[in-house]
Amino acid sequence: MRRTVFNEDHEAFRETLRAFIEAEVVPVYDEWFTQGIVPREFYYKLAELGLFGINVPEEFGGAGIESHKFEAIQYEETARAGVTFGGSGVHVLLALPYIKMLATDEQKKRYLPKFVSAEEMWAIAMTEPGTGSDLAGMKTTAKLSEDGTHYVLNGAKTFITGGVHADKVIVCARTSAPTAEDRRFGISLFAVDTKSEGYSVGRKLDKLGLRTSDTAELAFIDVKVPVEDLLGEENKGFYYLGHNLASERWGIAFGAYAQAKAAVRFAKQYVQDRTVFGKPVAHFQNTKFELAACQAEVDAAEAVADRATEALDAGELTPAEAASAKLFCTEVAHRVIDRCLQLHGGYGYMNEYPIARLYADNRVNRIYGGTSEIMKTIIAKDMGL
């Protein structure tokens, strides 16, 4: 089926990005994988390529393009090559929407030029030890000083992607106690400088997958945050978080679809090259049937992902639709990647093969951004159930 989501400009960008990945990432990716982190200097190369400024207004050094389609192509091309860009996805997909939505003109002038140039890499800190997906239960606090010039931040966060390299972190903290009617009330968002006294990065977490993405624990002990770095209004943070969840879940959905598509590509190439019993593995009927079934699922996931992309760009992607896209695409990717690994036999379990890394990387898609069970709850509620 012919896709209509991308135009000639998008495809030209795809060619440029594919060449960049082949020249700058593939030759050194095994080293990054072993070290468990992407070099900080690599982000300057992404900035030079223009990846951090696509959705940033021109007045702040960006391209001023209001579309997620270029991000979608990045998902497809990195998956195709069996690589990732480390924690840079959080910088653009998660942090940028909050800056654009909440920052004042003065804040945008301070934040966005350095955002585009990669002089300041951003992350977002929501999850806390012991609370998981229950953001309303967070314990981190930010108390306004007596003179009203700054907030004093205390607490801890965990599972923070991009947390090692981050220069600025959007930290969610309680500025007021929850009310009896609304336990989500009282959360605020702050742009915190990671060089602040009392701010510390704990362990770089040892993950099953996404090995090149720096994920860390953060701690705050009496960290002073200027009032000028409050994002949006005090106590409305939970509303802001909910507002941007649709784009986050779109990103996970599209990324999962791209991984499934890449898995079929890897498996097809492997079974054509691998010989058993004197014949290519691709010659056997079971192989053909398995890959055909996987391709059909990928075609369906592609249609769902593309439809969600168009809706997101039009500002029409609802929370329930985003949840549906995430649930479907991540579950498809789970099934497809598992079956494609099986076709590799024992070699599919070796990290030297991209399918093995893809298998590990994909698993978290059904957890972060809201678990599959949470997605079902959202969809059921939207159905009136």
Short mmCIF file of C-alpha atoms in Angstrom, two decimals:
data_model
loop_
_atom_site.label_atom_id
_atom_site.label_comp_id
_atom_site.label_asym_id
_atom_site.label_seq_id
_atom_site.Cartn_x
_atom_site.Cartn_y
_atom_site.Cartn_z
CA MET A 1 0.00 0.00 0.00
CA ARG A 2 1.27 3.46 -0.89
CA ARG A 3 1.94 5.70 2.09
CA THR A 4 0.76 9.30 1.95
CA VAL A 5 2.10 10.60 5.27
CA PHE A 6 5.47 11.77 3.89
CA ASN A 7 6.26 14.17 1.02
CA GLU A 8 9.41 14.89 -1.03
CA ASP A 9 10.92 17.09 1.70
CA HIS A 10 10.53 14.30 4.22
CA GLU A 11 12.13 11.77 1.91
CA ALA A 12 15.07 14.11 1.21
CA PHE A 13 15.53 14.41 4.97
CA ARG A 14 15.40 10.62 5.22
CA GLU A 15 18.26 10.26 2.72
CA THR A 16 20.38 12.79 4.61
CA LEU A 17 19.70 11.12 7.93
CA ARG A 18 20.39 7.63 6.59
CA ALA A 19 23.77 8.77 5.24
CA PHE A 20 24.58 10.43 8.58
CA ILE A 21 23.76 7.27 10.51
CA GLU A 22 25.90 5.12 8.22
CA ALA A 23 28.86 7.49 8.51
CA GLU A 24 28.67 8.70 12.11
CA VAL A 25 26.83 6.07 14.13
CA VAL A 26 27.11 2.56 12.69
CA PRO A 27 30.95 2.42 12.78
CA VAL A 28 31.09 3.29 16.51
CA TYR A 29 27.81 1.87 17.78
CA ASP A 30 29.29 -1.32 19.20
CA GLU A 31 31.60 0.83 21.34
CA TRP A 32 28.67 2.90 22.58
CA PHE A 33 26.73 -0.26 23.34
CA THR A 34 29.59 -1.66 25.41
CA GLN A 35 30.09 1.59 27.31
CA GLY A 36 26.35 1.96 27.89
CA ILE A 37 26.22 5.60 26.87
CA VAL A 38 26.47 7.92 23.86
CA PRO A 39 29.32 10.46 24.02
CA ARG A 40 28.10 13.94 24.96
CA GLU A 41 29.90 15.34 21.90
CA PHE A 42 27.63 13.32 19.62
CA TYR A 43 24.73 15.58 20.49
CA TYR A 44 26.54 18.52 18.94
CA LYS A 45 26.59 16.57 15.66
CA LEU A 46 22.84 16.04 15.90
CA ALA A 47 22.44 19.76 16.51
CA GLU A 48 24.58 20.59 13.48
CA LEU A 49 22.35 18.32 11.43
CA GLY A 50 19.42 20.44 12.60
CA LEU A 51 17.57 17.70 14.49
CA PHE A 52 17.06 19.71 17.67
CA GLY A 53 15.63 22.78 15.98
CA ILE A 54 13.04 21.38 13.60
CA ASN A 55 10.08 22.20 15.87
CA VAL A 56 11.63 25.31 17.45
CA PRO A 57 10.42 28.75 16.26
CA GLU A 58 12.78 30.55 13.87
CA GLU A 59 13.28 33.49 16.22
CA PHE A 60 15.07 31.15 18.62
CA GLY A 61 17.28 29.52 15.99
CA GLY A 62 15.00 26.71 14.85
CA ALA A 63 13.28 25.81 11.59
CA GLY A 64 9.81 26.66 12.83
CA ILE A 65 8.19 23.49 11.45
CA GLU A 66 5.11 22.40 13.40
CA SER A 67 5.16 18.71 12.55
CA HIS A 68 6.24 15.41 14.11
CA LYS A 69 6.89 13.74 10.78
CA PHE A 70 10.61 14.41 10.85
CA GLU A 71 10.76 12.75 14.26
CA ALA A 72 8.85 9.81 12.78
CA ILE A 73 11.52 9.41 10.11
CA GLN A 74 14.19 9.39 12.82
CA TYR A 75 12.40 6.49 14.48
CA GLU A 76 12.29 4.58 11.22
CA GLU A 77 15.88 5.22 10.23
CA THR A 78 17.50 4.47 13.57
CA ALA A 79 15.48 1.25 13.87
CA ARG A 80 16.39 0.31 10.31
CA ALA A 81 20.08 0.63 11.12
CA GLY A 82 19.73 -1.13 14.48
CA VAL A 83 21.00 1.89 16.44
CA THR A 84 19.71 4.61 18.75
CA PHE A 85 20.69 8.21 19.45
CA GLY A 86 20.95 7.62 23.18
CA GLY A 87 18.82 9.87 25.38
CA SER A 88 18.40 12.63 22.80
CA GLY A 89 14.81 11.63 22.10
CA VAL A 90 13.76 12.92 25.51
CA HIS A 91 15.36 16.27 24.67
CA VAL A 92 13.04 16.78 21.68
CA LEU A 93 9.96 14.62 22.18
CA LEU A 94 9.42 15.12 25.91
CA ALA A 95 11.13 18.30 27.08
CA LEU A 96 10.50 20.62 24.13
CA PRO A 97 6.67 20.51 24.26
CA TYR A 98 6.76 21.74 27.87
CA ILE A 99 9.09 24.61 27.00
CA LYS A 100 6.96 25.66 24.03
CA MET A 101 3.70 25.36 25.97
CA LEU A 102 4.71 26.82 29.34
CA ALA A 103 7.78 29.03 29.03
CA THR A 104 7.42 32.78 29.03
CA ASP A 105 9.02 34.82 26.26
CA GLU A 106 11.89 35.62 28.60
CA GLN A 107 12.38 31.95 29.42
CA LYS A 108 12.26 30.93 25.77
CA LYS A 109 15.00 33.45 24.99
CA ARG A 110 17.14 31.87 27.69
CA TYR A 111 16.33 28.24 26.99
CA LEU A 112 15.69 27.63 23.30
CA PRO A 113 18.86 28.86 21.52
CA LYS A 114 20.98 26.61 23.76
CA PHE A 115 18.43 23.82 23.29
CA VAL A 116 18.82 23.98 19.51
CA SER A 117 22.64 24.08 19.63
CA ALA A 118 22.89 21.22 22.18
CA GLU A 119 24.78 23.54 24.51
CA GLU A 120 22.09 22.54 27.01
CA MET A 121 20.58 19.05 26.84
CA TRP A 122 17.23 18.60 28.59
CA ALA A 123 15.55 15.75 30.43
CA ILE A 124 12.37 15.44 32.48
CA ALA A 125 12.14 13.97 35.99
CA MET A 126 8.75 12.61 37.02
CA THR A 127 9.10 9.08 38.41
CA GLU A 128 10.17 8.54 42.02
CA PRO A 129 11.35 5.48 43.91
CA GLY A 130 8.29 3.72 45.31
CA THR A 131 5.64 5.62 43.34
CA GLY A 132 6.11 4.42 39.76
CA SER A 133 3.20 5.51 37.56
CA ASP A 134 1.39 7.11 40.52
CA LEU A 135 2.64 10.65 39.87
CA ALA A 136 0.11 12.11 42.29
CA GLY A 137 1.94 10.26 45.05
CA MET A 138 5.26 12.03 44.48
CA LYS A 139 7.17 13.17 47.58
CA THR A 140 9.69 15.61 46.09
CA THR A 141 8.95 19.11 47.38
CA ALA A 142 9.70 22.66 46.28
CA LYS A 143 9.09 25.25 48.98
CA LEU A 144 9.10 28.96 48.27
CA SER A 145 11.74 30.85 50.25
CA GLU A 146 10.70 33.51 52.74
CA ASP A 147 11.96 36.30 50.51
CA GLY A 148 10.12 34.84 47.50
CA THR A 149 13.20 34.75 45.25
CA HIS A 150 13.60 31.01 44.91
CA TYR A 151 12.21 27.57 45.69
CA VAL A 152 14.07 25.00 47.79
CA LEU A 153 13.94 21.59 46.13
CA ASN A 154 14.28 18.33 48.08
CA GLY A 155 13.66 14.74 47.01
CA ALA A 156 14.71 12.03 44.60
CA LYS A 157 13.82 10.75 41.13
CA THR A 158 14.57 7.53 39.30
CA PHE A 159 14.44 6.07 35.76
CA ILE A 160 15.40 9.48 34.34
CA THR A 161 16.36 9.01 30.70
CA GLY A 162 19.06 11.45 29.65
CA GLY A 163 19.81 12.09 33.30
CA VAL A 164 23.56 11.64 33.06
CA HIS A 165 24.18 14.09 30.22
CA ALA A 166 21.40 16.57 31.06
CA ASP A 167 22.25 20.23 31.63
CA LYS A 168 18.67 21.18 32.41
CA VAL A 169 15.96 18.94 33.89
CA ILE A 170 12.24 19.64 34.11
CA VAL A 171 11.57 18.49 37.66
CA CYS A 172 8.07 17.74 38.94
CA ALA A 173 7.68 18.61 42.61
CA ARG A 174 5.01 19.35 45.20
CA THR A 175 4.53 23.03 45.97
CA SER A 176 1.30 22.45 47.90
CA ALA A 177 -0.37 19.56 49.67
CA PRO A 178 -3.05 17.65 47.76
CA THR A 179 -6.66 18.43 48.58
CA ALA A 180 -9.30 15.99 49.76
CA GLU A 181 -11.09 16.43 46.44
CA ASP A 182 -8.02 16.21 44.20
CA ARG A 183 -4.83 14.41 45.21
CA ARG A 184 -3.25 15.55 41.93
CA PHE A 185 -3.38 19.20 42.99
CA GLY A 186 -0.20 20.88 44.19
CA ILE A 187 2.40 19.68 41.66
CA SER A 188 4.55 22.24 39.83
CA LEU A 189 7.22 22.06 37.12
CA PHE A 190 10.68 23.63 37.30
CA ALA A 191 13.58 24.00 34.87
CA VAL A 192 16.46 22.99 37.11
CA ASP A 193 20.11 23.64 36.29
CA THR A 194 22.07 20.43 36.92
CA LYS A 195 25.08 22.44 38.07
CA SER A 196 23.11 23.75 41.06
CA GLU A 197 24.51 23.12 44.51
CA GLY A 198 22.77 20.15 46.12
CA TYR A 199 21.85 18.56 42.78
CA SER A 200 23.46 15.17 42.23
CA VAL A 201 23.35 12.34 39.72
CA GLY A 202 23.36 8.92 41.34
CA ARG A 203 23.75 5.59 39.61
CA LYS A 204 23.62 5.26 35.85
CA LEU A 205 21.09 2.45 35.86
CA ASP A 206 22.00 -0.93 34.36
CA LYS A 207 19.10 -1.67 32.02
CA LEU A 208 18.03 -4.75 30.10
CA GLY A 209 17.72 -2.77 26.87
CA LEU A 210 18.29 0.73 25.47
CA ARG A 211 21.88 0.30 26.57
CA THR A 212 23.15 3.49 24.91
CA SER A 213 20.51 5.64 26.58
CA ASP A 214 21.78 7.13 29.85
CA THR A 215 19.18 6.52 32.54
CA ALA A 216 19.92 7.72 36.05
CA GLU A 217 18.82 8.38 39.59
CA LEU A 218 18.71 12.02 40.69
CA ALA A 219 18.78 13.56 44.15
CA PHE A 220 18.02 17.09 45.35
CA ILE A 221 19.18 18.39 48.71
CA ASP A 222 18.18 22.00 49.36
CA VAL A 223 18.60 22.89 45.69
CA LYS A 224 17.79 26.56 45.08
CA VAL A 225 15.66 27.09 41.99
CA PRO A 226 15.06 30.75 41.01
CA VAL A 227 11.38 31.68 40.73
CA GLU A 228 12.20 32.69 37.16
CA ASP A 229 12.57 28.97 36.37
CA LEU A 230 9.06 27.94 37.37
CA LEU A 231 7.35 26.57 34.23
CA GLY A 232 3.73 27.58 33.91
CA GLU A 233 1.59 28.23 36.96
CA GLU A 234 2.17 26.86 40.43
CA ASN A 235 0.20 23.72 41.38
CA LYS A 236 -0.98 22.98 37.82
CA GLY A 237 1.80 20.57 36.93
CA PHE A 238 -0.35 17.45 36.81
CA TYR A 239 -2.61 19.07 34.23
CA TYR A 240 0.42 19.99 32.13
CA LEU A 241 1.77 16.45 32.34
CA GLY A 242 -1.54 15.02 31.17
CA HIS A 243 -1.73 17.49 28.31
CA ASN A 244 1.54 16.29 26.78
CA LEU A 245 1.02 12.57 27.29
CA ALA A 246 -0.59 12.17 23.87
CA SER A 247 2.58 13.21 22.03
CA GLU A 248 4.74 11.05 24.29
CA ARG A 249 2.58 8.00 23.65
CA TRP A 250 2.55 8.72 19.93
CA GLY A 251 6.35 8.64 20.00
CA ILE A 252 6.40 5.27 21.75
CA ALA A 253 3.79 3.89 19.34
CA PHE A 254 5.61 5.06 16.24
CA GLY A 255 8.96 3.90 17.58
CA ALA A 256 7.54 0.45 18.30
CA TYR A 257 6.08 0.16 14.81
CA ALA A 258 9.47 1.18 13.35
CA GLN A 259 11.19 -1.50 15.42
CA ALA A 260 8.76 -4.15 14.18
CA LYS A 261 9.38 -3.09 10.59
CA ALA A 262 13.13 -3.28 11.14
CA ALA A 263 12.81 -6.74 12.72
CA VAL A 264 11.15 -8.10 9.58
CA ARG A 265 13.95 -6.59 7.50
CA PHE A 266 16.63 -8.19 9.68
CA ALA A 267 14.90 -11.57 9.67
CA LYS A 268 14.28 -11.55 5.92
CA GLN A 269 17.94 -10.84 5.24
CA TYR A 270 19.08 -13.50 7.71
CA VAL A 271 16.88 -16.34 6.40
CA GLN A 272 17.97 -15.60 2.84
CA ASP A 273 21.65 -15.78 3.78
CA ARG A 274 21.53 -18.63 6.32
CA THR A 275 21.65 -22.20 5.01
CA VAL A 276 20.46 -25.32 6.87
CA PHE A 277 20.12 -28.85 5.51
CA GLY A 278 21.60 -27.58 2.28
CA LYS A 279 18.91 -24.95 1.70
CA PRO A 280 18.39 -21.29 2.66
CA VAL A 281 16.15 -20.96 5.72
CA ALA A 282 13.90 -18.77 3.55
CA HIS A 283 13.13 -21.84 1.41
CA PHE A 284 11.04 -23.53 4.11
CA GLN A 285 7.29 -22.96 4.19
CA ASN A 286 7.24 -22.20 7.91
CA THR A 287 9.71 -19.35 7.36
CA LYS A 288 7.59 -17.89 4.59
CA PHE A 289 4.40 -18.15 6.64
CA GLU A 290 5.99 -16.61 9.73
CA LEU A 291 7.43 -13.63 7.86
CA ALA A 292 4.22 -13.15 5.88
CA ALA A 293 2.21 -13.01 9.11
CA CYS A 294 4.73 -10.57 10.61
CA GLN A 295 4.57 -8.35 7.51
CA ALA A 296 0.77 -8.23 7.73
CA GLU A 297 0.98 -7.10 11.35
CA VAL A 298 3.59 -4.46 10.47
CA ASP A 299 1.34 -3.16 7.68
CA ALA A 300 -1.49 -2.73 10.17
CA ALA A 301 0.77 -1.04 12.73
CA GLU A 302 2.09 1.30 10.05
CA ALA A 303 -1.45 2.39 9.21
CA VAL A 304 -2.23 3.03 12.88
CA ALA A 305 1.05 4.90 13.43
CA ASP A 306 0.58 7.05 10.32
CA ARG A 307 -3.00 7.91 11.25
CA ALA A 308 -1.88 8.93 14.74
CA THR A 309 0.88 11.08 13.22
CA GLU A 310 -1.57 12.97 11.04
CA ALA A 311 -3.91 13.48 13.99
CA LEU A 312 -1.09 14.71 16.21
CA ASP A 313 0.09 17.22 13.62
CA ALA A 314 -3.48 18.46 13.25
CA GLY A 315 -3.82 18.86 17.03
CA GLU A 316 -6.59 16.27 17.06
CA LEU A 317 -4.98 13.23 18.71
CA THR A 318 -7.09 12.49 21.78
CA PRO A 319 -5.73 10.77 24.92
CA ALA A 320 -7.78 7.66 24.12
CA GLU A 321 -6.56 7.55 20.52
CA ALA A 322 -2.97 7.94 21.65
CA ALA A 323 -3.46 5.16 24.18
CA SER A 324 -4.98 2.93 21.50
CA ALA A 325 -2.10 3.57 19.10
CA LYS A 326 0.46 2.86 21.82
CA LEU A 327 -1.28 -0.31 22.95
CA PHE A 328 -1.66 -1.69 19.44
CA CYS A 329 1.76 -0.81 18.06
CA THR A 330 3.71 -1.94 21.12
CA GLU A 331 1.86 -5.25 21.32
CA VAL A 332 2.40 -5.84 17.59
CA ALA A 333 6.09 -5.07 17.95
CA HIS A 334 6.35 -7.49 20.86
CA ARG A 335 4.91 -10.34 18.79
CA VAL A 336 6.76 -9.55 15.57
CA ILE A 337 10.20 -9.07 17.10
CA ASP A 338 9.87 -12.26 19.11
CA ARG A 339 8.98 -14.27 16.01
CA CYS A 340 11.75 -12.67 13.97
CA LEU A 341 14.27 -13.51 16.67
CA GLN A 342 13.04 -17.12 16.59
CA LEU A 343 13.82 -17.28 12.88
CA HIS A 344 17.44 -16.39 13.69
CA GLY A 345 17.76 -19.47 15.88
CA GLY A 346 20.61 -19.32 18.39
CA TYR A 347 22.20 -16.37 16.66
CA GLY A 348 19.13 -14.32 17.51
CA TYR A 349 20.22 -14.46 21.14
CA MET A 350 23.64 -12.95 20.41
CA ASN A 351 24.08 -9.21 20.91
CA GLU A 352 26.22 -8.99 17.77
CA TYR A 353 22.99 -9.39 15.83
CA PRO A 354 20.68 -6.35 15.79
CA ILE A 355 17.59 -8.50 16.37
CA ALA A 356 18.86 -9.38 19.87
CA ARG A 357 19.35 -5.74 20.80
CA LEU A 358 15.99 -4.87 19.29
CA TYR A 359 14.33 -7.57 21.38
CA ALA A 360 15.73 -6.06 24.59
CA ASP A 361 15.11 -2.45 23.54
CA ASN A 362 11.50 -3.12 22.61
CA ARG A 363 10.42 -4.63 25.92
CA VAL A 364 10.14 -1.33 27.77
CA ASN A 365 7.65 0.06 25.25
CA ARG A 366 4.80 -1.72 27.04
CA ILE A 367 5.88 -0.20 30.36
CA TYR A 368 7.01 3.41 30.05
CA GLY A 369 4.71 6.21 29.02
CA GLY A 370 2.00 4.21 30.78
CA THR A 371 1.77 0.43 30.86
CA SER A 372 -0.39 -1.57 28.46
CA GLU A 373 -2.80 -2.10 31.35
CA ILE A 374 -3.10 1.67 31.88
CA MET A 375 -3.71 2.11 28.13
CA LYS A 376 -6.58 -0.40 28.31
CA THR A 377 -8.05 1.49 31.26
CA ILE A 378 -7.98 4.77 29.31
CA ILE A 379 -9.55 3.19 26.24
CA ALA A 380 -12.25 1.45 28.28
CA LYS A 381 -13.11 4.71 30.04
CA ASP A 382 -13.42 6.46 26.69
CA MET A 383 -15.80 3.66 25.62
CA GLY A 384 -18.03 4.51 28.58
CA LEU A 385 -17.14 1.33 30.42
#
